[in-house]
Amino acid sequence: QVQLVESGGGLVQAGGSLRLSCAASGRTFSYRMGWFRQAPGKEREFVAGISIPWSGGNTYYANSVKDRFTISRDNAKNTVYLQMNSLKPEDTAVYYCTAGTSPTGPYDYWGQGTQVTVSS
């Protein structure tokens, strides 16, 4: 069983930056990792993903965050990061870390989420 714990959320002004961290309890170095977010009254949406290292460690982003957000992983620390720059009020949401045991398809494990609020 994998447990994911997010941290790093908070309140920031528009144009500012935050770095989210996701600490995994298990050996997730072979897992596909990702970040999703859910704003009030909206469905959960994909933000960023990173493939397993030996498949290239490719990264993927939603168009809305491309060139502003960066996902990375430190396998030695079992941690995934989401660096968020040039934040906008529309980035306000609960951000969830997720892990997938297969290269594609649904993610299998989810964290409890961390709140990010961007003020205008």
mmCIF file of C-alpha atoms in Angstrom, residues 1-103:
data_model
loop_
_atom_site.group_PDB
_atom_site.id
_atom_site.type_symbol
_atom_site.label_atom_id
_atom_site.label_comp_id
_atom_site.label_asym_id
_atom_site.label_seq_id
_atom_site.Cartn_x
_atom_site.Cartn_y
_atom_site.Cartn_z
ATOM 1 C CA GLN A 1 0.000 0.000 0.000
ATOM 2 C CA VAL A 2 1.261 3.439 -0.923
ATOM 3 C CA GLN A 3 0.472 6.533 1.081
ATOM 4 C CA LEU A 4 0.951 9.988 -0.386
ATOM 5 C CA VAL A 5 1.204 13.108 1.757
ATOM 6 C CA GLU A 6 1.170 16.543 0.146
ATOM 7 C CA SER A 7 2.593 19.704 1.659
ATOM 8 C CA GLY A 8 3.576 23.197 0.623
ATOM 9 C CA GLY A 9 0.195 24.690 -0.097
ATOM 10 C CA GLY A 10 -0.834 28.093 1.156
ATOM 11 C CA LEU A 11 -1.868 31.614 0.285
ATOM 12 C CA VAL A 12 0.111 33.564 -2.288
ATOM 13 C CA GLN A 13 -0.427 36.696 -4.335
ATOM 14 C CA ALA A 14 -0.896 36.540 -8.075
ATOM 15 C CA GLY A 15 2.456 36.307 -9.819
ATOM 16 C CA GLY A 16 4.027 34.505 -6.901
ATOM 17 C CA SER A 17 5.404 30.983 -6.578
ATOM 18 C CA LEU A 18 4.845 27.894 -4.484
ATOM 19 C CA ARG A 19 6.437 24.460 -4.429
ATOM 20 C CA LEU A 20 4.298 21.502 -3.523
ATOM 21 C CA SER A 21 5.846 18.305 -2.225
ATOM 22 C CA CYS A 22 4.441 14.806 -2.176
ATOM 23 C CA ALA A 23 6.099 12.308 0.124
ATOM 24 C CA ALA A 24 5.366 8.664 -0.626
ATOM 25 C CA SER A 25 5.513 5.932 1.970
ATOM 26 C CA GLY A 26 6.325 3.133 -0.419
ATOM 27 C CA ARG A 27 8.905 2.587 -3.097
ATOM 28 C CA THR A 28 7.272 4.630 -5.801
ATOM 29 C CA PHE A 29 10.342 4.988 -7.998
ATOM 30 C CA SER A 30 8.727 2.576 -10.451
ATOM 31 C CA TYR A 31 5.402 4.374 -10.453
ATOM 32 C CA ARG A 32 3.987 7.009 -12.711
ATOM 33 C CA MET A 33 3.334 10.141 -10.629
ATOM 34 C CA GLY A 34 1.066 13.097 -11.157
ATOM 35 C CA TRP A 35 -0.713 16.130 -9.775
ATOM 36 C CA PHE A 36 -4.380 16.944 -10.128
ATOM 37 C CA ARG A 37 -6.405 19.837 -8.775
ATOM 38 C CA GLN A 38 -10.001 20.583 -7.949
ATOM 39 C CA ALA A 39 -11.442 24.054 -7.641
ATOM 40 C CA PRO A 40 -14.732 24.726 -5.825
ATOM 41 C CA GLY A 41 -17.691 23.698 -7.938
ATOM 42 C CA LYS A 42 -15.478 22.154 -10.607
ATOM 43 C CA GLU A 43 -14.368 18.665 -11.506
ATOM 44 C CA ARG A 44 -10.935 17.381 -10.649
ATOM 45 C CA GLU A 45 -8.524 18.059 -13.486
ATOM 46 C CA PHE A 46 -5.098 16.853 -14.529
ATOM 47 C CA VAL A 47 -2.254 19.307 -13.921
ATOM 48 C CA ALA A 48 1.031 17.503 -14.530
ATOM 49 C CA GLY A 49 2.502 14.033 -14.775
ATOM 50 C CA ILE A 50 5.878 12.340 -14.905
ATOM 51 C CA SER A 51 6.562 8.878 -16.238
ATOM 52 C CA ILE A 52 8.724 6.213 -14.661
ATOM 53 C CA PRO A 53 12.452 6.953 -14.960
ATOM 54 C CA TRP A 54 13.415 4.109 -17.267
ATOM 55 C CA SER A 55 10.726 5.060 -19.730
ATOM 56 C CA GLY A 56 12.372 8.442 -20.082
ATOM 57 C CA GLY A 57 10.983 10.335 -17.141
ATOM 58 C CA ASN A 58 8.845 12.298 -19.569
ATOM 59 C CA THR A 59 6.733 15.116 -18.206
ATOM 60 C CA TYR A 60 3.252 16.152 -19.237
ATOM 61 C CA TYR A 61 1.277 19.294 -18.477
ATOM 62 C CA ALA A 62 -2.177 20.689 -18.882
ATOM 63 C CA ASN A 63 -2.200 23.556 -21.349
ATOM 64 C CA SER A 64 -3.337 25.912 -18.617
ATOM 65 C CA VAL A 65 -0.123 25.428 -16.607
ATOM 66 C CA LYS A 66 2.429 24.716 -19.316
ATOM 67 C CA ASP A 67 5.515 26.947 -19.062
ATOM 68 C CA ARG A 68 4.528 27.957 -15.516
ATOM 69 C CA PHE A 69 4.551 24.681 -13.579
ATOM 70 C CA THR A 70 7.293 22.055 -13.398
ATOM 71 C CA ILE A 71 6.930 18.519 -12.075
ATOM 72 C CA SER A 72 9.981 16.628 -10.876
ATOM 73 C CA ARG A 73 10.799 13.601 -8.766
ATOM 74 C CA ASP A 74 13.546 12.612 -6.350
ATOM 75 C CA ASN A 75 13.472 8.830 -6.244
ATOM 76 C CA ALA A 76 16.035 8.673 -3.455
ATOM 77 C CA LYS A 77 13.623 10.623 -1.254
ATOM 78 C CA ASN A 78 10.422 9.058 -2.641
ATOM 79 C CA THR A 79 9.204 12.577 -3.257
ATOM 80 C CA VAL A 80 7.533 14.342 -6.145
ATOM 81 C CA TYR A 81 7.470 18.107 -6.499
ATOM 82 C CA LEU A 82 5.345 20.627 -8.322
ATOM 83 C CA GLN A 83 7.030 23.996 -8.765
ATOM 84 C CA MET A 84 4.385 26.585 -9.538
ATOM 85 C CA ASN A 85 5.442 29.984 -10.869
ATOM 86 C CA SER A 86 3.515 32.990 -12.138
ATOM 87 C CA LEU A 87 0.481 31.858 -10.199
ATOM 88 C CA LYS A 88 -2.932 33.153 -11.178
ATOM 89 C CA PRO A 89 -6.180 33.374 -9.188
ATOM 90 C CA GLU A 90 -7.595 30.630 -11.417
ATOM 91 C CA ASP A 91 -4.923 28.282 -10.064
ATOM 92 C CA THR A 92 -6.738 28.334 -6.721
ATOM 93 C CA ALA A 93 -7.711 24.752 -5.896
ATOM 94 C CA VAL A 94 -6.978 21.742 -3.753
ATOM 95 C CA TYR A 95 -3.986 19.995 -5.290
ATOM 96 C CA TYR A 96 -3.718 16.207 -5.120
ATOM 97 C CA CYS A 97 -0.700 13.995 -5.608
ATOM 98 C CA THR A 98 -1.301 10.690 -7.319
ATOM 99 C CA ALA A 99 0.587 7.526 -8.253
ATOM 100 C CA GLY A 100 -0.058 4.959 -10.937
ATOM 101 C CA THR A 101 1.341 1.441 -10.941
ATOM 102 C CA SER A 102 0.885 0.999 -14.686
ATOM 103 C CA PRO A 103 2.404 3.133 -17.456
#
